[in-house]
Amino acid sequence: QVQLEETGGGLMQAGGSLGLSCAASGRTFSNYAMGWFRQAPGKEREFVAAISGSGANTYYPDSVKGRFTISRDNAKNTVFLQMNSLKPEDTAIYYCAANSRGSISTILRVYEYWGQGTQVTVSS
């Protein structure tokens, strides 16, 4: 069982930066690949970033590539999402998720554990 808690959301102007953190419970954090997803009002939840258990591999969709960076600190059971050059279309609830396969996936149903989400609002 893994419990996840996101922090760091808030309101930011377009072009600004914001960092999210996700703290995980459990002693085998490095066994889990981690992902960030987001859901805007009226839209489906979408993939934002993923990182392998070791942190050696990451993956991003084109919509955030070059602007967002995912990283992790396995000693602190925490995964991060640094968001730069924010756009109004980045406005959403951001969720972190964990999958026990340990490998990167963009597919929601692969992730067994989810946080409650944190709101990110980007004003124009």
Short mmCIF file of N, CA, C and O in Angstrom, two decimals, residues 2-79:
data_model
loop_
_atom_site.label_atom_id
_atom_site.label_comp_id
_atom_site.label_asym_id
_atom_site.label_seq_id
_atom_site.Cartn_x
_atom_site.Cartn_y
_atom_site.Cartn_z
N VAL A 2 0.53 2.18 -0.85
CA VAL A 2 1.26 3.45 -0.94
C VAL A 2 0.26 4.58 -0.81
O VAL A 2 -0.78 4.57 -1.46
N GLN A 3 0.57 5.51 0.04
CA GLN A 3 -0.25 6.72 0.15
C GLN A 3 0.53 7.90 -0.38
O GLN A 3 1.73 8.05 -0.10
N LEU A 4 -0.15 8.74 -1.14
CA LEU A 4 0.49 9.85 -1.82
C LEU A 4 -0.19 11.16 -1.43
O LEU A 4 -1.42 11.22 -1.34
N GLU A 5 0.61 12.20 -1.24
CA GLU A 5 0.06 13.51 -0.91
C GLU A 5 0.80 14.58 -1.68
O GLU A 5 2.01 14.76 -1.51
N GLU A 6 0.06 15.31 -2.50
CA GLU A 6 0.63 16.39 -3.30
C GLU A 6 0.58 17.71 -2.54
O GLU A 6 -0.38 17.98 -1.81
N THR A 7 1.58 18.53 -2.74
CA THR A 7 1.61 19.89 -2.22
C THR A 7 2.23 20.79 -3.27
O THR A 7 2.91 20.33 -4.20
N GLY A 8 1.99 22.09 -3.12
CA GLY A 8 2.68 23.06 -3.96
C GLY A 8 1.83 23.73 -5.01
O GLY A 8 2.33 24.59 -5.74
N GLY A 9 0.57 23.38 -5.13
CA GLY A 9 -0.26 24.04 -6.12
C GLY A 9 -0.54 25.48 -5.73
O GLY A 9 -0.21 25.93 -4.64
N GLY A 10 -1.16 26.21 -6.65
CA GLY A 10 -1.50 27.59 -6.36
C GLY A 10 -1.82 28.36 -7.61
O GLY A 10 -2.08 27.77 -8.67
N LEU A 11 -1.80 29.66 -7.47
CA LEU A 11 -2.13 30.57 -8.57
C LEU A 11 -0.85 31.22 -9.08
O LEU A 11 -0.02 31.69 -8.29
N MET A 12 -0.70 31.24 -10.40
CA MET A 12 0.51 31.81 -11.00
C MET A 12 0.11 32.50 -12.29
O MET A 12 -0.82 32.07 -12.98
N GLN A 13 0.84 33.56 -12.63
CA GLN A 13 0.62 34.24 -13.90
C GLN A 13 1.28 33.45 -15.03
O GLN A 13 2.27 32.74 -14.82
N ALA A 14 0.75 33.61 -16.21
CA ALA A 14 1.35 32.97 -17.38
C ALA A 14 2.82 33.39 -17.51
O ALA A 14 3.16 34.55 -17.30
N GLY A 15 3.65 32.41 -17.85
CA GLY A 15 5.08 32.65 -17.97
C GLY A 15 5.85 32.37 -16.69
O GLY A 15 7.09 32.30 -16.72
N GLY A 16 5.14 32.19 -15.60
CA GLY A 16 5.77 31.94 -14.32
C GLY A 16 6.10 30.47 -14.11
O GLY A 16 5.90 29.63 -14.99
N SER A 17 6.61 30.19 -12.92
CA SER A 17 7.02 28.83 -12.57
C SER A 17 6.36 28.40 -11.26
O SER A 17 6.05 29.23 -10.40
N LEU A 18 6.19 27.11 -11.15
CA LEU A 18 5.59 26.54 -9.95
C LEU A 18 6.15 25.13 -9.77
O LEU A 18 6.36 24.42 -10.77
N GLY A 19 6.39 24.75 -8.53
CA GLY A 19 6.89 23.41 -8.25
C GLY A 19 5.91 22.62 -7.41
O GLY A 19 5.36 23.16 -6.45
N LEU A 20 5.68 21.39 -7.80
CA LEU A 20 4.82 20.49 -7.04
C LEU A 20 5.67 19.39 -6.40
O LEU A 20 6.69 18.98 -6.96
N SER A 21 5.21 18.94 -5.25
CA SER A 21 5.85 17.82 -4.58
C SER A 21 4.81 16.75 -4.28
O SER A 21 3.63 17.06 -4.11
N CYS A 22 5.26 15.52 -4.22
CA CYS A 22 4.37 14.42 -3.86
C CYS A 22 5.13 13.50 -2.90
O CYS A 22 6.13 12.89 -3.27
N ALA A 23 4.67 13.47 -1.68
CA ALA A 23 5.29 12.64 -0.65
C ALA A 23 4.58 11.29 -0.60
O ALA A 23 3.35 11.22 -0.58
N ALA A 24 5.38 10.24 -0.55
CA ALA A 24 4.84 8.88 -0.55
C ALA A 24 5.16 8.17 0.76
O ALA A 24 6.23 8.36 1.33
N SER A 25 4.22 7.36 1.20
CA SER A 25 4.47 6.51 2.36
C SER A 25 5.11 5.21 1.88
O SER A 25 5.18 4.94 0.70
N GLY A 26 5.56 4.39 2.83
CA GLY A 26 6.10 3.09 2.44
C GLY A 26 7.61 3.07 2.39
O GLY A 26 8.25 4.11 2.29
N ARG A 27 8.18 1.86 2.45
CA ARG A 27 9.62 1.70 2.52
C ARG A 27 10.25 1.29 1.20
O ARG A 27 11.45 1.18 1.10
N THR A 28 9.45 1.07 0.17
CA THR A 28 9.98 0.59 -1.11
C THR A 28 9.66 1.56 -2.24
O THR A 28 9.31 1.16 -3.34
N PHE A 29 9.79 2.82 -1.94
CA PHE A 29 9.44 3.87 -2.90
C PHE A 29 10.17 3.69 -4.22
O PHE A 29 9.60 3.90 -5.29
N SER A 30 11.42 3.29 -4.17
CA SER A 30 12.22 3.16 -5.39
C SER A 30 11.73 2.03 -6.31
O SER A 30 12.14 1.96 -7.47
N ASN A 31 10.87 1.18 -5.81
CA ASN A 31 10.31 0.12 -6.65
C ASN A 31 9.19 0.63 -7.55
O ASN A 31 8.78 -0.08 -8.48
N TYR A 32 8.71 1.82 -7.30
CA TYR A 32 7.55 2.34 -8.01
C TYR A 32 7.97 3.39 -9.03
O TYR A 32 8.72 4.32 -8.72
N ALA A 33 7.46 3.23 -10.24
CA ALA A 33 7.52 4.33 -11.19
C ALA A 33 6.45 5.34 -10.78
O ALA A 33 5.38 4.96 -10.30
N MET A 34 6.75 6.60 -10.98
CA MET A 34 5.83 7.66 -10.58
C MET A 34 5.40 8.48 -11.78
O MET A 34 6.17 8.69 -12.72
N GLY A 35 4.19 8.94 -11.71
CA GLY A 35 3.67 9.77 -12.79
C GLY A 35 2.93 10.97 -12.25
O GLY A 35 2.46 10.97 -11.11
N TRP A 36 2.86 11.99 -13.07
CA TRP A 36 2.00 13.15 -12.81
C TRP A 36 0.96 13.19 -13.92
O TRP A 36 1.29 13.03 -15.11
N PHE A 37 -0.27 13.44 -13.51
CA PHE A 37 -1.39 13.60 -14.43
C PHE A 37 -2.14 14.87 -14.06
O PHE A 37 -1.94 15.41 -12.97
N ARG A 38 -2.97 15.34 -14.95
CA ARG A 38 -3.77 16.53 -14.65
C ARG A 38 -5.14 16.39 -15.27
O ARG A 38 -5.34 15.68 -16.26
N GLN A 39 -6.08 17.10 -14.64
CA GLN A 39 -7.45 17.08 -15.13
C GLN A 39 -8.03 18.48 -15.05
O GLN A 39 -8.15 19.04 -13.96
N ALA A 40 -8.36 19.02 -16.20
CA ALA A 40 -9.00 20.33 -16.29
C ALA A 40 -10.51 20.15 -16.24
O ALA A 40 -11.03 19.07 -16.58
N PRO A 41 -11.24 21.19 -15.86
CA PRO A 41 -12.70 21.08 -15.80
C PRO A 41 -13.30 20.64 -17.13
O PRO A 41 -12.98 21.20 -18.18
N GLY A 42 -14.13 19.62 -17.07
CA GLY A 42 -14.80 19.14 -18.27
C GLY A 42 -13.95 18.30 -19.19
O GLY A 42 -14.40 17.93 -20.28
N LYS A 43 -12.73 18.00 -18.77
CA LYS A 43 -11.84 17.22 -19.62
C LYS A 43 -11.40 15.93 -18.92
O LYS A 43 -11.51 15.81 -17.70
N GLU A 44 -10.90 15.00 -19.70
CA GLU A 44 -10.40 13.76 -19.13
C GLU A 44 -9.03 13.98 -18.49
O GLU A 44 -8.30 14.90 -18.85
N ARG A 45 -8.72 13.11 -17.55
CA ARG A 45 -7.40 13.18 -16.92
C ARG A 45 -6.34 12.80 -17.96
O ARG A 45 -6.50 11.83 -18.69
N GLU A 46 -5.26 13.59 -18.00
CA GLU A 46 -4.23 13.35 -19.01
C GLU A 46 -2.85 13.23 -18.39
O GLU A 46 -2.56 13.82 -17.35
N PHE A 47 -2.00 12.51 -19.09
CA PHE A 47 -0.63 12.27 -18.67
C PHE A 47 0.20 13.53 -18.82
O PHE A 47 0.11 14.25 -19.82
N VAL A 48 1.06 13.78 -17.81
CA VAL A 48 1.92 14.97 -17.82
C VAL A 48 3.40 14.60 -17.81
O VAL A 48 4.21 15.19 -18.52
N ALA A 49 3.77 13.62 -16.98
CA ALA A 49 5.18 13.25 -16.86
C ALA A 49 5.29 11.94 -16.11
O ALA A 49 4.41 11.60 -15.32
N ALA A 50 6.37 11.22 -16.35
CA ALA A 50 6.63 9.99 -15.61
C ALA A 50 8.11 9.79 -15.42
O ALA A 50 8.93 10.29 -16.20
N ILE A 51 8.45 9.06 -14.36
CA ILE A 51 9.84 8.79 -14.03
C ILE A 51 9.95 7.36 -13.52
O ILE A 51 9.09 6.88 -12.79
N SER A 52 11.00 6.69 -13.92
CA SER A 52 11.21 5.31 -13.50
C SER A 52 11.60 5.25 -12.03
O SER A 52 11.92 6.27 -11.41
N GLY A 53 11.60 4.05 -11.48
CA GLY A 53 11.89 3.89 -10.06
C GLY A 53 13.26 4.40 -9.65
O GLY A 53 13.42 4.99 -8.58
N SER A 54 14.22 4.20 -10.51
CA SER A 54 15.58 4.66 -10.21
C SER A 54 15.77 6.14 -10.49
O SER A 54 16.73 6.75 -10.03
N GLY A 55 14.88 6.70 -11.28
CA GLY A 55 15.01 8.09 -11.70
C GLY A 55 15.81 8.28 -12.97
O GLY A 55 15.97 9.40 -13.45
N ALA A 56 16.28 7.18 -13.55
CA ALA A 56 17.14 7.29 -14.71
C ALA A 56 16.39 7.66 -15.99
O ALA A 56 16.96 8.23 -16.91
N ASN A 57 15.12 7.32 -16.03
CA ASN A 57 14.33 7.55 -17.24
C ASN A 57 13.12 8.42 -16.93
O ASN A 57 12.45 8.25 -15.91
N THR A 58 12.86 9.33 -17.85
CA THR A 58 11.69 10.20 -17.75
C THR A 58 11.00 10.28 -19.10
O THR A 58 11.61 9.95 -20.14
N TYR A 59 9.75 10.72 -19.07
CA TYR A 59 9.01 10.83 -20.32
C TYR A 59 7.95 11.91 -20.16
O TYR A 59 7.34 12.05 -19.10
N TYR A 60 7.78 12.69 -21.26
CA TYR A 60 6.82 13.79 -21.25
C TYR A 60 6.04 13.80 -22.56
O TYR A 60 6.58 13.48 -23.62
N PRO A 61 4.80 14.25 -22.53
CA PRO A 61 4.09 14.49 -23.78
C PRO A 61 4.58 15.79 -24.39
O PRO A 61 5.20 16.63 -23.71
N ASP A 62 4.31 15.98 -25.66
CA ASP A 62 4.78 17.18 -26.35
C ASP A 62 4.24 18.46 -25.73
O ASP A 62 4.89 19.51 -25.80
N SER A 63 3.07 18.38 -25.12
CA SER A 63 2.43 19.58 -24.57
C SER A 63 3.23 20.22 -23.44
O SER A 63 3.07 21.42 -23.17
N VAL A 64 4.06 19.46 -22.75
CA VAL A 64 4.83 20.01 -21.63
C VAL A 64 6.33 19.83 -21.79
O VAL A 64 7.11 20.36 -20.98
N LYS A 65 6.75 19.10 -22.81
CA LYS A 65 8.18 18.82 -23.00
C LYS A 65 8.95 20.13 -23.14
O LYS A 65 8.55 21.04 -23.87
N GLY A 66 10.05 20.23 -22.41
CA GLY A 66 10.86 21.44 -22.42
C GLY A 66 10.43 22.47 -21.41
O GLY A 66 11.16 23.43 -21.15
N ARG A 67 9.24 22.32 -20.84
CA ARG A 67 8.74 23.26 -19.83
C ARG A 67 8.65 22.61 -18.45
O ARG A 67 8.88 23.27 -17.44
N PHE A 68 8.28 21.34 -18.40
CA PHE A 68 8.11 20.62 -17.14
C PHE A 68 9.26 19.64 -16.94
O PHE A 68 9.75 19.04 -17.90
N THR A 69 9.63 19.46 -15.68
CA THR A 69 10.68 18.50 -15.34
C THR A 69 10.23 17.67 -14.14
O THR A 69 9.89 18.23 -13.09
N ILE A 70 10.26 16.37 -14.31
CA ILE A 70 9.95 15.46 -13.20
C ILE A 70 11.26 14.94 -12.62
O ILE A 70 12.22 14.67 -13.36
N SER A 71 11.29 14.82 -11.30
CA SER A 71 12.47 14.27 -10.63
C SER A 71 12.00 13.58 -9.37
O SER A 71 10.83 13.69 -8.98
N ARG A 72 12.90 12.87 -8.74
CA ARG A 72 12.54 12.17 -7.51
C ARG A 72 13.74 12.08 -6.59
O ARG A 72 14.89 12.08 -7.03
N ASP A 73 13.42 11.99 -5.30
CA ASP A 73 14.43 11.78 -4.26
C ASP A 73 14.00 10.54 -3.50
O ASP A 73 13.12 10.61 -2.64
N ASN A 74 14.58 9.41 -3.83
CA ASN A 74 14.15 8.16 -3.21
C ASN A 74 14.48 8.08 -1.72
O ASN A 74 13.80 7.39 -0.97
N ALA A 75 15.48 8.81 -1.29
CA ALA A 75 15.82 8.82 0.13
C ALA A 75 14.74 9.54 0.94
O ALA A 75 14.57 9.26 2.13
N LYS A 76 14.01 10.44 0.28
CA LYS A 76 12.96 11.20 0.96
C LYS A 76 11.56 10.79 0.51
O LYS A 76 10.57 11.45 0.87
N ASN A 77 11.48 9.73 -0.28
CA ASN A 77 10.17 9.24 -0.75
C ASN A 77 9.33 10.34 -1.39
O ASN A 77 8.13 10.46 -1.11
N THR A 78 9.97 11.13 -2.23
CA THR A 78 9.28 12.29 -2.80
C THR A 78 9.56 12.38 -4.30
O THR A 78 10.69 12.14 -4.75
N VAL A 79 8.53 12.75 -5.03
CA VAL A 79 8.67 13.04 -6.46
C VAL A 79 8.25 14.49 -6.67
O VAL A 79 7.38 15.01 -5.96
#
